[in-house]
Short mmCIF file of C-alpha atoms in Angstrom, two decimals:
data_model
loop_
_atom_site.label_atom_id
_atom_site.label_comp_id
_atom_site.label_asym_id
_atom_site.label_seq_id
_atom_site.Cartn_x
_atom_site.Cartn_y
_atom_site.Cartn_z
CA MET Y 941 0.09 0.18 0.20
CA SER Y 942 1.28 3.43 -0.98
CA ARG Y 943 2.01 6.37 1.65
CA ILE Y 944 -0.84 8.32 0.10
CA ILE Y 945 -3.16 5.47 0.29
CA GLN Y 946 -1.97 5.08 3.82
CA ARG Y 947 -2.56 8.73 4.92
CA ARG Y 948 -5.52 8.90 3.48
CA TYR Y 949 -6.98 5.66 5.42
CA MET Y 950 -5.14 7.00 8.40
CA LYS Y 951 -6.80 10.41 8.26
CA GLU Y 952 -10.44 9.02 7.43
CA PHE Y 953 -9.77 7.08 10.50
CA VAL Y 954 -8.81 10.14 12.74
CA ILE Y 955 -11.75 12.09 11.21
CA SER Y 956 -14.35 9.01 12.60
CA GLU Y 957 -12.84 8.62 15.85
CA ALA Y 958 -13.27 12.43 16.44
CA LYS Y 959 -16.92 12.07 15.65
CA VAL Y 960 -17.29 9.72 19.01
CA GLU Y 961 -19.29 11.63 21.74
CA THR Y 962 -17.51 11.16 25.12
CA ALA Y 963 -19.74 10.49 28.20
CA ILE Y 964 -19.43 10.45 32.15
CA LEU Y 965 -21.92 7.67 33.93
CA VAL Y 966 -23.81 8.72 37.03
CA GLY Y 967 -24.94 6.58 39.23
CA LEU Y 968 -26.12 5.93 43.13
CA ILE Y 969 -25.34 3.19 45.81
CA THR Y 970 -28.62 3.60 47.77
CA GLN Y 971 -30.20 0.88 50.80
CA THR Y 972 -31.28 -0.87 48.27
CA GLN Y 973 -28.56 -1.07 45.78
CA ASP Y 974 -25.12 -1.88 47.06
CA GLU Y 975 -22.31 -1.07 45.39
CA ARG Y 976 -21.83 -3.87 43.56
CA LYS Y 977 -25.02 -4.01 42.21
CA THR Y 978 -24.64 -0.32 41.09
CA THR Y 979 -21.37 -1.17 39.27
CA GLU Y 980 -23.11 -3.91 37.56
CA TYR Y 981 -25.69 -1.60 36.49
CA LEU Y 982 -23.13 1.12 35.44
CA ASP Y 983 -21.53 -1.81 33.41
CA GLU Y 984 -24.77 -2.24 31.81
CA LEU Y 985 -25.08 1.83 30.73
CA GLU Y 986 -22.03 1.40 29.42
CA PHE Y 987 -23.01 -1.35 27.31
CA LEU Y 988 -25.56 0.46 26.09
CA ALA Y 989 -23.58 3.79 25.59
CA HIS Y 990 -21.42 1.48 23.40
CA THR Y 991 -24.13 0.47 21.54
CA ALA Y 992 -25.45 3.78 20.88
CA GLY Y 993 -22.15 5.36 19.58
CA ALA Y 994 -20.41 6.77 22.64
CA LYS Y 995 -17.61 6.14 24.47
CA VAL Y 996 -17.68 6.29 28.18
CA VAL Y 997 -14.32 8.12 29.99
CA ARG Y 998 -15.26 8.32 33.50
CA ARG Y 999 -17.78 7.50 35.94
CA PHE Y 1000 -18.69 8.77 39.33
CA THR Y 1001 -20.62 7.12 41.89
CA GLN Y 1002 -22.45 8.56 45.10
CA LYS Y 1003 -23.78 6.72 48.38
CA LEU Y 1004 -27.33 8.45 49.35
CA PRO Y 1005 -30.30 7.17 50.89
CA ALA Y 1006 -32.24 8.09 47.80
CA ALA Y 1007 -31.74 9.91 44.66
CA HIS Y 1008 -32.35 13.92 45.43
CA SER Y 1009 -35.15 15.22 43.93
CA VAL Y 1010 -33.67 18.36 42.82
CA THR Y 1011 -30.41 17.21 40.94
CA TYR Y 1012 -30.28 12.94 41.23
CA VAL Y 1013 -26.93 13.70 43.38
CA GLY Y 1014 -25.45 15.69 46.29
CA LYS Y 1015 -24.89 19.77 45.90
CA GLY Y 1016 -21.03 18.80 46.24
CA LYS Y 1017 -21.06 15.68 43.76
CA LEU Y 1018 -22.58 18.07 41.17
CA GLU Y 1019 -20.07 20.53 41.37
CA GLU Y 1020 -17.18 17.49 41.55
CA ILE Y 1021 -18.44 16.46 38.06
CA ARG Y 1022 -18.92 19.66 36.62
CA ASP Y 1023 -14.72 20.75 37.52
CA TYR Y 1024 -14.05 17.61 35.83
CA ILE Y 1025 -15.91 18.85 32.58
CA ARG Y 1026 -14.35 22.13 32.78
CA THR Y 1027 -10.90 20.59 33.33
CA GLU Y 1028 -11.22 18.25 30.18
CA GLU Y 1029 -12.35 20.99 28.53
CA GLU Y 1030 -9.52 22.91 29.36
CA GLU Y 1031 -7.72 20.12 27.95
CA GLU Y 1032 -9.30 20.00 24.83
CA ARG Y 1033 -11.00 16.68 25.64
CA GLU Y 1034 -14.96 17.87 25.45
CA ILE Y 1035 -17.68 15.95 27.15
CA GLY Y 1036 -20.04 15.06 24.88
CA MET Y 1037 -22.97 14.02 27.45
CA VAL Y 1038 -23.56 13.10 31.27
CA ILE Y 1039 -25.65 9.70 31.33
CA PHE Y 1040 -27.54 8.87 34.62
CA ASP Y 1041 -28.65 5.35 35.60
CA ASP Y 1042 -32.16 6.02 36.05
CA GLU Y 1043 -35.04 8.18 35.03
CA LEU Y 1044 -34.74 11.54 35.37
CA SER Y 1045 -37.58 14.25 35.93
CA ALA Y 1046 -38.35 17.41 34.33
CA LYS Y 1047 -36.97 19.52 37.17
CA GLN Y 1048 -34.22 17.35 37.73
CA ILE Y 1049 -33.07 17.20 34.17
CA ARG Y 1050 -33.52 21.24 34.32
CA ASN Y 1051 -31.13 21.29 37.63
CA ILE Y 1052 -28.53 18.92 36.06
CA GLU Y 1053 -28.19 21.09 32.78
CA ALA Y 1054 -28.09 24.65 34.24
CA GLU Y 1055 -25.35 23.28 36.18
CA LEU Y 1056 -23.11 21.26 33.87
CA LYS Y 1057 -23.92 22.62 30.48
CA VAL Y 1058 -23.65 19.72 28.23
CA LYS Y 1059 -25.92 17.30 27.57
CA ILE Y 1060 -28.01 15.39 29.98
CA LEU Y 1061 -29.51 11.68 29.62
CA ASP Y 1062 -31.17 8.80 31.51
CA ARG Y 1063 -31.21 5.26 31.11
CA THR Y 1064 -34.82 5.45 29.66
CA SER Y 1065 -34.01 8.28 26.39
CA LEU Y 1066 -30.64 6.60 26.10
CA ILE Y 1067 -32.62 3.07 25.48
CA LEU Y 1068 -35.27 4.79 23.48
CA ASP Y 1069 -32.04 6.52 21.09
CA ILE Y 1070 -31.07 2.93 20.54
CA PHE Y 1071 -34.49 1.60 19.60
CA ALA Y 1072 -34.63 4.76 16.86
CA MET Y 1073 -31.45 3.57 15.71
CA ARG Y 1074 -32.63 0.01 15.39
CA ALA Y 1075 -36.05 0.38 14.14
CA GLN Y 1076 -35.67 -0.95 10.46
CA THR Y 1077 -39.72 -2.06 10.02
CA ALA Y 1078 -42.48 0.67 9.94
CA ASN Y 1079 -44.36 -1.28 12.55
CA ALA Y 1080 -40.97 -0.54 15.14
CA LYS Y 1081 -40.32 2.99 13.99
CA THR Y 1082 -44.35 3.70 15.08
CA GLN Y 1083 -43.89 1.64 18.58
CA VAL Y 1084 -40.55 3.75 19.34
CA GLU Y 1085 -41.98 6.84 17.96
CA LEU Y 1086 -45.08 6.41 19.98
CA ALA Y 1087 -42.47 5.69 23.59
CA GLN Y 1088 -40.75 8.56 22.47
CA TYR Y 1089 -43.63 10.77 22.69
CA LYS Y 1090 -44.35 9.38 26.11
CA TYR Y 1091 -41.55 9.92 27.36
CA MET Y 1092 -41.18 13.93 26.14
CA LEU Y 1093 -44.77 14.43 27.36
CA PRO Y 1094 -43.86 15.69 30.97
CA ARG Y 1095 -40.82 16.91 30.22
CA LEU Y 1096 -41.66 19.61 27.64
CA GLN Y 1097 -41.50 22.23 29.58
CA ARG Y 1098 -37.48 22.45 29.62
CA LEU Y 1099 -37.18 22.47 25.86
CA TRP Y 1100 -38.66 26.00 26.38
CA THR Y 1101 -36.93 27.28 28.98
CA HIS Y 1102 -35.38 30.20 26.61
CA LEU Y 1103 -38.93 31.65 26.13
CA GLU Y 1104 -39.89 33.41 28.89
CA ARG Y 1105 -43.10 32.09 30.70
CA GLN Y 1106 -44.30 35.02 32.87
CA GLY Y 1107 -48.35 34.73 34.09
CA GLY Y 1108 -50.35 31.61 35.15
CA GLY Y 1109 -53.39 32.79 33.28
CA SER Y 1110 -55.37 35.70 33.09
CA GLY Y 1111 -58.67 36.86 34.19
CA ALA Y 1112 -60.63 35.68 37.17
CA GLY Y 1113 -58.84 33.04 39.56
CA GLY Y 1114 -55.36 34.49 37.80
CA GLY Y 1115 -53.68 35.56 40.72
CA LYS Y 1116 -52.60 39.16 41.72
CA GLY Y 1117 -50.94 40.84 38.82
CA SER Y 1118 -51.48 38.44 36.53
CA VAL Y 1119 -53.45 39.93 33.69
CA GLY Y 1120 -51.61 40.61 30.51
CA LEU Y 1121 -48.37 38.59 31.65
CA ARG Y 1122 -49.43 35.12 29.93
CA GLY Y 1123 -45.97 34.67 28.27
CA PRO Y 1124 -44.94 33.28 25.00
CA GLY Y 1125 -43.40 29.91 26.56
CA GLU Y 1126 -46.67 28.90 28.28
CA THR Y 1127 -48.51 29.30 24.88
CA GLN Y 1128 -45.89 27.78 22.67
CA LEU Y 1129 -46.05 24.81 25.55
CA GLU Y 1130 -49.46 24.38 25.22
CA MET Y 1131 -48.80 24.12 21.42
CA ASP Y 1132 -46.18 21.67 21.44
CA ARG Y 1133 -48.76 19.42 24.15
CA ARG Y 1134 -51.24 19.83 21.95
CA ILE Y 1135 -49.49 18.53 19.06
CA ILE Y 1136 -47.78 15.51 20.80
CA LEU Y 1137 -50.95 14.68 21.63
CA ASN Y 1138 -52.38 14.35 18.28
CA ARG Y 1139 -49.90 12.87 17.19
CA MET Y 1140 -50.00 9.95 19.65
CA SER Y 1141 -53.06 9.50 18.99
CA LEU Y 1142 -52.85 8.70 15.54
CA LEU Y 1143 -49.66 6.52 16.53
CA LYS Y 1144 -52.28 4.58 18.46
CA GLU Y 1145 -54.72 4.02 15.95
CA ARG Y 1146 -51.83 2.85 13.22
CA LEU Y 1147 -50.69 0.48 16.37
CA ALA Y 1148 -54.31 -0.84 16.42
CA GLU Y 1149 -54.46 -1.76 12.73
CA ILE Y 1150 -50.81 -3.52 13.17
CA ASP Y 1151 -52.40 -4.87 15.90
CA LYS Y 1152 -55.27 -6.43 14.00
CA GLN Y 1153 -53.24 -7.62 11.16
CA LYS Y 1154 -50.84 -9.29 13.23
CA ALA Y 1155 -53.70 -10.86 14.58
CA THR Y 1156 -54.69 -12.32 11.33
CA GLN Y 1157 -51.36 -13.32 10.66
CA ARG Y 1158 -51.44 -15.48 13.66
CA LYS Y 1159 -54.45 -17.12 13.04
CA ASN Y 1160 -53.70 -17.64 9.75
CA ARG Y 1161 -50.42 -19.47 10.34
CA GLY Y 1162 -52.04 -23.28 10.56
CA ARG Y 1163 -52.23 -25.71 12.80
CA MET Y 1164 -48.56 -25.56 14.38
CA ILE Y 1165 -47.46 -25.04 17.77
CA ARG Y 1166 -46.10 -21.88 18.41
CA VAL Y 1167 -42.70 -21.58 20.33
CA ALA Y 1168 -41.07 -17.78 21.62
CA LEU Y 1169 -37.41 -17.26 22.51
CA VAL Y 1170 -37.34 -14.93 25.54
CA GLY Y 1171 -34.97 -13.51 27.40
CA TYR Y 1172 -32.61 -10.50 28.37
CA THR Y 1173 -31.25 -8.82 25.84
CA ASN Y 1174 -27.91 -10.19 24.22
CA VAL Y 1175 -28.00 -13.19 25.62
CA GLY Y 1176 -27.60 -15.17 21.98
CA LYS Y 1177 -31.40 -15.57 21.16
CA SER Y 1178 -30.95 -14.38 17.44
CA THR Y 1179 -28.03 -17.16 16.79
CA LEU Y 1180 -29.99 -19.74 18.46
CA MET Y 1181 -32.87 -18.48 15.75
CA ASN Y 1182 -30.64 -18.67 13.41
CA LEU Y 1183 -29.01 -22.10 14.17
CA LEU Y 1184 -32.64 -23.90 14.56
CA ALA Y 1185 -34.75 -22.09 11.62
CA LYS Y 1186 -31.00 -22.16 9.38
CA SER Y 1187 -32.53 -18.73 8.50
CA GLU Y 1188 -30.34 -15.10 8.54
CA VAL Y 1189 -32.07 -13.03 11.77
CA PHE Y 1190 -29.61 -10.14 12.24
CA ALA Y 1191 -27.45 -11.19 15.36
CA GLU Y 1192 -24.73 -8.95 16.71
CA ASN Y 1193 -22.94 -8.44 20.23
CA LYS Y 1194 -24.57 -5.43 21.13
CA LEU Y 1195 -27.80 -4.57 23.11
CA PHE Y 1196 -31.19 -4.70 21.38
CA ALA Y 1197 -29.69 -5.94 18.01
CA THR Y 1198 -33.18 -7.42 17.10
CA LEU Y 1199 -36.96 -4.85 17.73
CA ASP Y 1200 -38.78 -6.78 15.54
CA THR Y 1201 -40.46 -10.33 15.90
CA THR Y 1202 -39.17 -12.84 13.27
CA VAL Y 1203 -40.98 -15.82 12.90
CA ARG Y 1204 -39.87 -19.16 11.45
CA LYS Y 1205 -41.15 -22.50 10.30
CA VAL Y 1206 -38.97 -24.80 12.57
CA ILE Y 1207 -39.04 -28.99 11.38
CA ILE Y 1208 -37.44 -31.05 13.53
CA GLU Y 1209 -37.65 -34.77 12.52
CA ASN Y 1210 -41.11 -34.76 11.27
CA LEU Y 1211 -42.58 -31.85 13.71
CA PRO Y 1212 -43.29 -28.89 12.28
CA PHE Y 1213 -43.50 -25.72 14.13
CA LEU Y 1214 -43.28 -22.00 14.60
CA LEU Y 1215 -40.79 -20.19 16.11
CA SER Y 1216 -40.74 -16.67 16.64
CA ASP Y 1217 -37.30 -14.71 18.14
CA THR Y 1218 -38.63 -11.57 20.58
CA VAL Y 1219 -36.99 -8.11 21.38
CA GLY Y 1220 -35.02 -8.64 24.41
CA PHE Y 1221 -35.38 -7.39 28.21
CA ILE Y 1222 -33.35 -5.22 30.49
CA ARG Y 1223 -33.64 -3.74 33.78
CA LYS Y 1224 -35.08 -0.55 34.70
CA LEU Y 1225 -37.19 -0.97 31.23
CA PRO Y 1226 -39.58 1.59 30.94
CA THR Y 1227 -43.19 0.83 31.45
CA ASP Y 1228 -44.13 3.21 28.44
CA LEU Y 1229 -41.64 1.47 26.49
CA VAL Y 1230 -43.29 -2.45 27.10
CA GLU Y 1231 -47.23 -0.88 26.39
CA SER Y 1232 -45.92 0.72 23.01
CA PHE Y 1233 -44.15 -2.80 22.14
CA LYS Y 1234 -47.57 -4.36 22.54
CA SER Y 1235 -47.60 -5.61 19.14
CA THR Y 1236 -44.33 -7.16 19.23
CA LEU Y 1237 -44.80 -8.88 22.71
CA ASP Y 1238 -48.09 -10.24 21.70
CA GLU Y 1239 -45.78 -13.38 20.00
CA VAL Y 1240 -45.22 -13.88 23.93
CA ARG Y 1241 -48.79 -13.69 25.23
CA GLU Y 1242 -49.95 -15.75 22.06
CA ALA Y 1243 -46.88 -18.76 22.00
CA ASP Y 1244 -47.72 -22.47 23.57
CA PHE Y 1245 -44.50 -22.68 24.49
CA LEU Y 1246 -41.71 -20.40 25.49
CA VAL Y 1247 -37.47 -20.79 25.42
CA HIS Y 1248 -35.78 -18.90 28.28
CA VAL Y 1249 -32.38 -18.03 26.87
CA VAL Y 1250 -29.99 -17.42 29.55
CA ASP Y 1251 -26.44 -15.98 29.28
CA ILE Y 1252 -24.46 -18.17 31.92
CA SER Y 1253 -21.13 -16.76 31.44
CA HIS Y 1254 -22.90 -13.26 32.83
CA PRO Y 1255 -22.16 -12.89 36.64
CA ASP Y 1256 -25.38 -11.75 37.30
CA PHE Y 1257 -27.66 -14.42 35.40
CA GLU Y 1258 -29.60 -14.98 37.68
CA GLU Y 1259 -31.06 -11.60 38.55
CA GLN Y 1260 -31.41 -11.41 34.63
CA ILE Y 1261 -33.64 -14.78 34.67
CA GLU Y 1262 -35.73 -12.45 38.01
CA VAL Y 1263 -36.27 -9.38 35.40
CA VAL Y 1264 -37.36 -11.67 32.38
CA ASN Y 1265 -39.63 -13.58 34.54
CA LYS Y 1266 -41.34 -10.47 36.05
CA THR Y 1267 -41.65 -8.81 32.32
CA ILE Y 1268 -43.12 -12.06 31.35
CA ALA Y 1269 -45.66 -12.03 34.39
CA ASP Y 1270 -46.50 -7.95 33.61
CA LEU Y 1271 -47.46 -9.24 30.35
CA GLY Y 1272 -49.66 -11.86 31.38
CA ALA Y 1273 -47.99 -14.95 30.11
CA ASN Y 1274 -46.88 -16.51 33.48
CA GLY Y 1275 -47.76 -19.90 33.75
CA LYS Y 1276 -47.09 -21.11 30.23
CA PRO Y 1277 -44.87 -23.96 29.93
CA GLY Y 1278 -41.29 -23.49 28.71
CA MET Y 1279 -37.74 -24.54 29.65
CA ILE Y 1280 -34.49 -22.42 30.00
CA VAL Y 1281 -32.01 -22.69 27.74
CA PHE Y 1282 -28.19 -21.48 29.85
CA ASN Y 1283 -26.24 -20.84 26.61
CA LYS Y 1284 -22.51 -19.54 26.49
CA ILE Y 1285 -21.05 -22.05 28.47
CA ASP Y 1286 -17.96 -21.73 26.32
CA ALA Y 1287 -17.52 -18.04 27.81
CA TYR Y 1288 -18.20 -19.14 31.25
CA THR Y 1289 -15.02 -18.60 33.84
CA TYR Y 1290 -15.12 -19.31 37.46
CA VAL Y 1291 -12.23 -18.62 40.27
CA GLU Y 1292 -10.42 -21.26 41.40
CA LYS Y 1293 -9.84 -21.97 45.33
CA ALA Y 1294 -6.59 -22.35 47.19
CA GLU Y 1295 -6.52 -25.75 48.72
CA ASP Y 1296 -5.62 -24.16 51.83
CA ASP Y 1297 -8.36 -21.35 51.66
CA LEU Y 1298 -11.08 -22.82 54.09
CA THR Y 1299 -13.33 -19.84 53.40
CA PRO Y 1300 -17.17 -20.27 52.07
CA LYS Y 1301 -17.00 -21.23 48.69
CA THR Y 1302 -19.12 -18.16 46.67
CA LYS Y 1303 -21.13 -17.50 43.90
CA GLU Y 1304 -17.39 -16.97 41.81
CA ASN Y 1305 -15.83 -20.25 42.92
CA ILE Y 1306 -18.56 -22.41 41.46
CA THR Y 1307 -17.57 -24.72 38.53
CA LEU Y 1308 -19.70 -24.79 35.54
CA GLU Y 1309 -20.34 -28.61 36.28
CA GLU Y 1310 -21.48 -27.93 39.41
CA LEU Y 1311 -23.83 -25.17 38.53
CA MET Y 1312 -25.25 -27.65 36.09
CA LYS Y 1313 -26.02 -30.12 38.33
CA THR Y 1314 -27.74 -27.33 40.93
CA TRP Y 1315 -29.99 -25.86 37.86
CA MET Y 1316 -30.58 -29.67 36.69
CA ALA Y 1317 -31.77 -30.86 39.98
CA LYS Y 1318 -33.95 -27.64 40.70
CA LEU Y 1319 -35.51 -28.08 36.88
CA ASP Y 1320 -35.14 -31.41 36.07
CA ASP Y 1321 -35.49 -31.92 32.14
CA ASN Y 1322 -36.52 -28.22 31.86
CA CYS Y 1323 -33.16 -26.89 31.16
CA ILE Y 1324 -30.17 -27.22 28.77
CA PHE Y 1325 -26.81 -26.19 28.62
CA ILE Y 1326 -25.63 -25.37 25.39
CA SER Y 1327 -23.25 -22.72 23.31
CA ALA Y 1328 -24.73 -21.64 20.27
CA ARG Y 1329 -21.52 -20.15 19.25
CA GLU Y 1330 -19.75 -23.05 19.36
CA LYS Y 1331 -22.89 -25.39 18.31
CA THR Y 1332 -22.01 -27.13 21.38
CA ASN Y 1333 -25.37 -29.82 22.59
CA LEU Y 1334 -27.42 -28.28 19.42
CA ASP Y 1335 -28.65 -31.86 18.75
CA GLU Y 1336 -29.21 -32.58 23.01
CA LEU Y 1337 -31.27 -29.23 22.82
CA LYS Y 1338 -33.28 -29.82 19.38
CA THR Y 1339 -34.34 -33.36 20.72
CA VAL Y 1340 -35.65 -31.47 23.88
CA VAL Y 1341 -37.68 -29.46 21.72
CA TYR Y 1342 -38.57 -31.74 19.84
CA ASN Y 1343 -40.43 -33.89 22.71
CA LYS Y 1344 -42.15 -30.44 24.35
CA VAL Y 1345 -43.75 -29.65 21.06
CA ARG Y 1346 -44.83 -32.83 20.25
CA GLU Y 1347 -46.75 -33.36 23.57
CA LEU Y 1348 -47.89 -29.99 23.24
CA HIS Y 1349 -48.98 -30.42 19.75
CA VAL Y 1350 -50.68 -34.18 20.43
CA GLN Y 1351 -52.89 -32.03 23.21
CA LYS Y 1352 -54.37 -29.61 21.07
CA TYR Y 1353 -54.70 -31.02 17.32
CA PRO Y 1354 -54.69 -34.72 17.79
CA TYR Y 1355 -56.32 -35.21 14.79
CA ASN Y 1356 -53.56 -33.30 12.72
CA ASP Y 1357 -50.97 -35.66 11.63
CA PHE Y 1358 -47.06 -35.21 11.45
CA LEU Y 1359 -45.38 -34.82 8.64
CA TYR Y 1360 -45.34 -38.53 8.64
CA GLN Y 1361 -46.05 -41.19 10.75
CA THR Y 1362 -42.75 -43.08 12.90
CA TYR Y 1363 -43.13 -46.43 14.63
CA ASP Y 1364 -41.22 -46.77 17.65
CA VAL Y 1365 -39.04 -50.57 17.68
CA GLU Y 1366 -38.90 -51.68 21.36
#
């Protein structure tokens, strides 16, 4: 490669690097969230920021009984963050945004922005930004837009701080001295609120039409059992979908790689069934987001069998299981037959204890074999350990899924023959 071409590529690389926004993360250590848990949440928040295209350069945490109602963190901690931002700016290392691990109120965002003078995001707005970036179909785009408006509506006030919002009204009951003091900010605020509410009504109508179309599609899928892949985001659902259905569903090592539900016909031996890949769940997932994605999550509600995919290599996979189970219960899909697939056994690691260490074993010291025995004793044949990437135990998974789905198929469609008849030879 010539030096001119090398310089051109180096120049392009430098330009692309300059475009990456830098971010600071802020989290709280509270009575209900210890330091370990806060670190895990911030790790996840950093992964979210990376997925959105930002580079995290610093983290700030503070111990508080609860989030401060005015500034989320205390006054001293906010000043510490402000001083760090100013120092970085003096060194020509501009900080693009500050991301908070919890959802912020309009008042908190306004006060924090006034102090830090940079873009302020919370976990919810960051997730919405990723959803907007990932949405490909009209269905997903409509759902994301509705969720964004629901988030924006109670926070409209801060968007018009550059306009003076003077009086509270005029005429009777307007308060002393309020006549003629109706500011342009309030007028614009009301106009925007009306526009957003009208837009939300239109989006809800569109989603209602999509719901009808999806319901019709589900009715026309024939006499087949419906199996839904559910789980935390980035646990390998789409990779597993590609292996079982031999399809090309988009899979990537980033959060929320899949937004739209993909349904494929899968045949194992003589049994055809429908397999759907759903959007991943996450901790602190906003309720508005779940409601907006109703038509997508209907696949979970109407499934006959749930395959819960878990990342066994994640240090806090048990909490992720609880988050998914709670979300499934919130969707009204609790109590459905299902199984757990522990994925990524190839990435599982543990810390081996020294022979002279007499302290009790912790979660970090448990081997994969010990963990397998624990869960298999708890769930019997309702769990299996695999590696979708390495295709480990894939045949065993197919056998388990076949037996589970076949049992449901015989119960639901007793007069519907399989693709061909099998005869057990004793």
